[in-house]
Coordinates of N, CA and C in Angstrom, one line a residue:
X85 N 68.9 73.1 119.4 CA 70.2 73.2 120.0 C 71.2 72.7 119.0
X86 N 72.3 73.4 118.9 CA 73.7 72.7 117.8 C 74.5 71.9 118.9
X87 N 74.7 70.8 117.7 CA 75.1 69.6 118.3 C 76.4 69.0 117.4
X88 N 77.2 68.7 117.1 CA 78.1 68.4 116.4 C 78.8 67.0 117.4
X89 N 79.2 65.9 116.8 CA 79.4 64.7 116.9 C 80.3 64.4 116.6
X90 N 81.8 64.0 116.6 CA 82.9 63.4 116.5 C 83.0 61.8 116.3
X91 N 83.2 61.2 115.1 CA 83.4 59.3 115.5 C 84.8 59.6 114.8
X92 N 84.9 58.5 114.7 CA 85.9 57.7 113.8 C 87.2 57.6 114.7
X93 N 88.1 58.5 115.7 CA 88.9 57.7 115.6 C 89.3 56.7 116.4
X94 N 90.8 56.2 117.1 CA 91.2 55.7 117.6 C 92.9 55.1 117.4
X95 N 93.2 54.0 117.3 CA 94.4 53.6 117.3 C 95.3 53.0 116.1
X96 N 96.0 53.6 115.3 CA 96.5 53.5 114.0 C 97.9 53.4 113.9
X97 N 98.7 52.6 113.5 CA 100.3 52.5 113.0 C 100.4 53.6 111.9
X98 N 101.6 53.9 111.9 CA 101.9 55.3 111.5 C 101.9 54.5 109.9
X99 N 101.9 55.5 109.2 CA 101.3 55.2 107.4 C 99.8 54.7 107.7
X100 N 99.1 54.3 108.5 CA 97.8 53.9 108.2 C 96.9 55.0 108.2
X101 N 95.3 55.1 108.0 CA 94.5 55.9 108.0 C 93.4 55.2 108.6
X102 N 92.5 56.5 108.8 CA 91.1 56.9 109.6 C 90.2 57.7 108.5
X103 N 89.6 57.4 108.8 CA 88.5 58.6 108.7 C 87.4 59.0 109.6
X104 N 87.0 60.4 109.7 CA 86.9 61.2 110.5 C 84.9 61.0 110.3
X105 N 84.3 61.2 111.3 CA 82.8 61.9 111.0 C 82.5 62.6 112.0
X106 N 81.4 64.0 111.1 CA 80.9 64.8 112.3 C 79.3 65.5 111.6
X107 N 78.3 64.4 112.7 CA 77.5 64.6 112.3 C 76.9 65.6 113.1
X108 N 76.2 66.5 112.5 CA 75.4 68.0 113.2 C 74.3 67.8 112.7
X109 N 73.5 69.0 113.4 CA 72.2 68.9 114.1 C 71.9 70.5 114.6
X110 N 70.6 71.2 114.5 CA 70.8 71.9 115.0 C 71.3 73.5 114.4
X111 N 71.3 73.9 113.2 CA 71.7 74.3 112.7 C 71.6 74.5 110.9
X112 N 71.7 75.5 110.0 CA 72.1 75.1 108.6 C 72.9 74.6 108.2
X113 N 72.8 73.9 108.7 CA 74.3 73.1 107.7 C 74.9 73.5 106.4
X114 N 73.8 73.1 105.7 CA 73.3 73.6 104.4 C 74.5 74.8 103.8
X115 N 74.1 75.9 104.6 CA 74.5 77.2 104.6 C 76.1 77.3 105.3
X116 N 76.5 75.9 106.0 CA 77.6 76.4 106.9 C 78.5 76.0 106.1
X117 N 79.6 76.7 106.4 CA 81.4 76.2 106.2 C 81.8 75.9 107.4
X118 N 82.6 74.5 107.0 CA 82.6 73.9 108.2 C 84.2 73.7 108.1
X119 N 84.5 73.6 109.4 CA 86.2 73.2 109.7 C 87.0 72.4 110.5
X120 N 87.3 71.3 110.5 CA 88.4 70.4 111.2 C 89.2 71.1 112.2
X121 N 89.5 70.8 113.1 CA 90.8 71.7 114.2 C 91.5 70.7 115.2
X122 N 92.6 70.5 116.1 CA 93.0 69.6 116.1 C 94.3 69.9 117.6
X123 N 94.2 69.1 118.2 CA 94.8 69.9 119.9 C 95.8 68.7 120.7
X124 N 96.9 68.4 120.2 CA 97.6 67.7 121.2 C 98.5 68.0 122.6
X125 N 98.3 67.6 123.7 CA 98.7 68.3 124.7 C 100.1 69.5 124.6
X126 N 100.2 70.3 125.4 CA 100.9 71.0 125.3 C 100.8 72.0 123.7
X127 N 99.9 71.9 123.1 CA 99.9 72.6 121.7 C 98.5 73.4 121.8
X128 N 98.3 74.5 120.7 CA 97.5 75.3 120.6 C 96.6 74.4 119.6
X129 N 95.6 74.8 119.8 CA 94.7 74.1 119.4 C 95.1 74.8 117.4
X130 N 94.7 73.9 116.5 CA 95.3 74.4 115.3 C 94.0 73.8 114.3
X131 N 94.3 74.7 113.3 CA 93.1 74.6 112.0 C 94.3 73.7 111.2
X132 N 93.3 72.6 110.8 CA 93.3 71.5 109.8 C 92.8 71.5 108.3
X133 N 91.6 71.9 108.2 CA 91.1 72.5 107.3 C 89.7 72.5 106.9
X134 N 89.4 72.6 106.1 CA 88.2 73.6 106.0 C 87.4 73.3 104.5
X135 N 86.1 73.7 104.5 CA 85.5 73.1 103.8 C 84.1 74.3 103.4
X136 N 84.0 74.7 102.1 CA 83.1 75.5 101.6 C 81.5 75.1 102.0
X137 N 80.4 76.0 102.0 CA 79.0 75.6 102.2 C 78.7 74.7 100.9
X138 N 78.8 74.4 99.6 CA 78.8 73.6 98.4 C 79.7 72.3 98.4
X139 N 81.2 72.5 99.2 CA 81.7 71.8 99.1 C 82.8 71.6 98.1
X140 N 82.9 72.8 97.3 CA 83.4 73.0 95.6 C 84.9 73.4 96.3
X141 N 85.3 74.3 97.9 CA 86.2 75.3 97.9 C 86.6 74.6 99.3
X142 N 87.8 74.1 99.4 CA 88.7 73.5 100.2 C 90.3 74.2 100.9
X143 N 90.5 74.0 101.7 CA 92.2 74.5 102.3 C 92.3 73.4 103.3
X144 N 93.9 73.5 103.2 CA 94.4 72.7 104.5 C 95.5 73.1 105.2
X145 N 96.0 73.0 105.9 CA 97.2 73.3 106.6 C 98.3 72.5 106.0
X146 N 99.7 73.0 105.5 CA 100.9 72.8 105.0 C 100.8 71.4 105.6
X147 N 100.9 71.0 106.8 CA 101.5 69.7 107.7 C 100.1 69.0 107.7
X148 N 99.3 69.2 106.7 CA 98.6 67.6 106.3 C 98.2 67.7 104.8
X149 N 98.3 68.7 103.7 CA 98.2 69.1 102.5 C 98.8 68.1 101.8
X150 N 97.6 67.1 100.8 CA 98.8 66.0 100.2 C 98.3 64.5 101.2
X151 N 97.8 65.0 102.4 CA 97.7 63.6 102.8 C 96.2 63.7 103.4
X152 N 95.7 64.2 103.6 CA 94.1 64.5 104.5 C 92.9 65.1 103.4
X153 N 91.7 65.1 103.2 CA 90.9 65.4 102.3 C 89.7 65.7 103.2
X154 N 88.9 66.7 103.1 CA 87.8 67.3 104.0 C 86.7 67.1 102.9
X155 N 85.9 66.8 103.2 CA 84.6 66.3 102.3 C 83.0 66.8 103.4
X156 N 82.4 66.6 102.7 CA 81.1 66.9 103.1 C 79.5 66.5 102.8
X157 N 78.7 65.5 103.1 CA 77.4 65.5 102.7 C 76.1 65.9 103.3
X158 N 76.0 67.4 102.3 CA 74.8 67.9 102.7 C 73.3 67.4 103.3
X159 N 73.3 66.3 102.6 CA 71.9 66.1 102.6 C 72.2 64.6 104.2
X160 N 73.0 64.5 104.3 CA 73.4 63.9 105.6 C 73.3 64.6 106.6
X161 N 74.0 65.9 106.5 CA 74.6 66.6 107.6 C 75.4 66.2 108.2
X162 N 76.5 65.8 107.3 CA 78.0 65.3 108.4 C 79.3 65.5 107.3
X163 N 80.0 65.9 107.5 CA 81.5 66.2 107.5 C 82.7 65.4 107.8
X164 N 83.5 65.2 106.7 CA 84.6 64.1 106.9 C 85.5 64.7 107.1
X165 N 86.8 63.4 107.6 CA 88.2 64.2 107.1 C 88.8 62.4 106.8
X166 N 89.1 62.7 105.8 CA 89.8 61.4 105.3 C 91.0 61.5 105.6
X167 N 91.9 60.8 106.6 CA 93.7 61.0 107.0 C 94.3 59.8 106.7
X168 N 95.0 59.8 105.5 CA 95.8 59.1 104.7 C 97.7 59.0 105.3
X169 N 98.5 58.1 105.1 CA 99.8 58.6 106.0 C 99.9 58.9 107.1
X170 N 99.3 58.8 108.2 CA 99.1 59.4 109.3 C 100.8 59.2 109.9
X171 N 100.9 59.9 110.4 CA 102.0 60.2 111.5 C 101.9 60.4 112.9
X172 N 103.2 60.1 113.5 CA 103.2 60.2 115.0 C 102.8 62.0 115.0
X173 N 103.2 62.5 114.6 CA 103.0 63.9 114.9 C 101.2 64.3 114.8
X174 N 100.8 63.2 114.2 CA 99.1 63.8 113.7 C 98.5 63.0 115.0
X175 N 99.1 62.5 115.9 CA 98.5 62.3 117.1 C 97.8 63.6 117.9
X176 N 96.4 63.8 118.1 CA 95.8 64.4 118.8 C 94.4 64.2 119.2
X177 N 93.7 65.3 119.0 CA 92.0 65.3 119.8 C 91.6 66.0 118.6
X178 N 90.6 65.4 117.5 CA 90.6 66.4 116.6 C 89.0 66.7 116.6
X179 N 88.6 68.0 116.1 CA 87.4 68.8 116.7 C 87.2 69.6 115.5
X180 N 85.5 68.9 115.2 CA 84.7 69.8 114.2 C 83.9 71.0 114.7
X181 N 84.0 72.0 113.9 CA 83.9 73.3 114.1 C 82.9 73.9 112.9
X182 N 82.0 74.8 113.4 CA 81.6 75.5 112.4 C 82.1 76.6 112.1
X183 N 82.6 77.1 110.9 CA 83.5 78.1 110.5 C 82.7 79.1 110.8
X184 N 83.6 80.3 111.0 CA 83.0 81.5 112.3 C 82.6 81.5 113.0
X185 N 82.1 80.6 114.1 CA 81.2 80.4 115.0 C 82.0 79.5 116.2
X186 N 81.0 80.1 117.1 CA 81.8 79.3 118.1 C 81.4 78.0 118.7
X187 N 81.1 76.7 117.9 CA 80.6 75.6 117.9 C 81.7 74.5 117.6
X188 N 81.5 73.9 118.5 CA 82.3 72.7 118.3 C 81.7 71.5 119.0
X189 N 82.7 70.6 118.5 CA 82.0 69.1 118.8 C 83.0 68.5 119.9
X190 N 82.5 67.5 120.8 CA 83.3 67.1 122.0 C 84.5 66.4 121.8
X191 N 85.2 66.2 120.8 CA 86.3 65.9 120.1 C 86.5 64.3 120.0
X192 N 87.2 63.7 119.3 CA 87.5 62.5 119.0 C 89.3 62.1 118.7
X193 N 89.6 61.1 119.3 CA 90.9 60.8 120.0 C 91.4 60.3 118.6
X194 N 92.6 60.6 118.3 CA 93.5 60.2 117.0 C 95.1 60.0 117.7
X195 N 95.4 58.4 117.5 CA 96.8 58.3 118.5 C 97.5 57.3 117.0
X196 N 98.4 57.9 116.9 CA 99.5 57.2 116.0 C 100.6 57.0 116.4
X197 N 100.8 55.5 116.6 CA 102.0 55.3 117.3 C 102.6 53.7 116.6
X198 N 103.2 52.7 116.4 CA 103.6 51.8 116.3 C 104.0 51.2 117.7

């Protein structure tokens, strides 16, 4: 069964940081491209970014480019997102995903607020 795991967040003053984990199961990992996504009420659920099967080939979305970094260890099987500067606006539910697939993890709460 694929299983994908969300930790890390919780409650942060705006400029502080998190980091993200999403450990899977169930699956090649190995072989996957994996992707960050991210859902605050009233909003469309939105890609974050994204992360090559090697790990070599990365993108992010404009409105966290410069402050967030997506990482990945293979031989773990789990997937970061490092969020640097966070902002009231990066308040949401954020959800690991395997790229092309319709797999996701039960999401993890990210609230920036002062």
């Amino acid at each position: 069964q694929v299983q994908l795991a969300e930790s890390g967040g919780g409650l942060v003053q705006p400029g502080g940081s998190l980091r993200l984990s999403c450990s899977a199961s169930g699956f090649p990992f190995g072989g996957s491209a994996m992707r960050w996504y991210r859902q605050s009420p009233g909003n469309e659920r939105e890609l974050v970014a994204h992360i090559s099967e090697s790990g070599l080939f990365v993108s992010y979305a404009d409105f966290v480019k410069g402050r967030f970094t997506i990482s990945r260890d293979n031989a773990a099987h789990t997937v970061y997102l490092q969020m640097n500067r966070l902002e009231p606006e990066d308040t949401a539910v954020y959800y690991c995903n395997v790229a092309y697939r319709d797999y996701w993890g039960q999401g993890t709460q990210v609230i920036v607020s002062s």
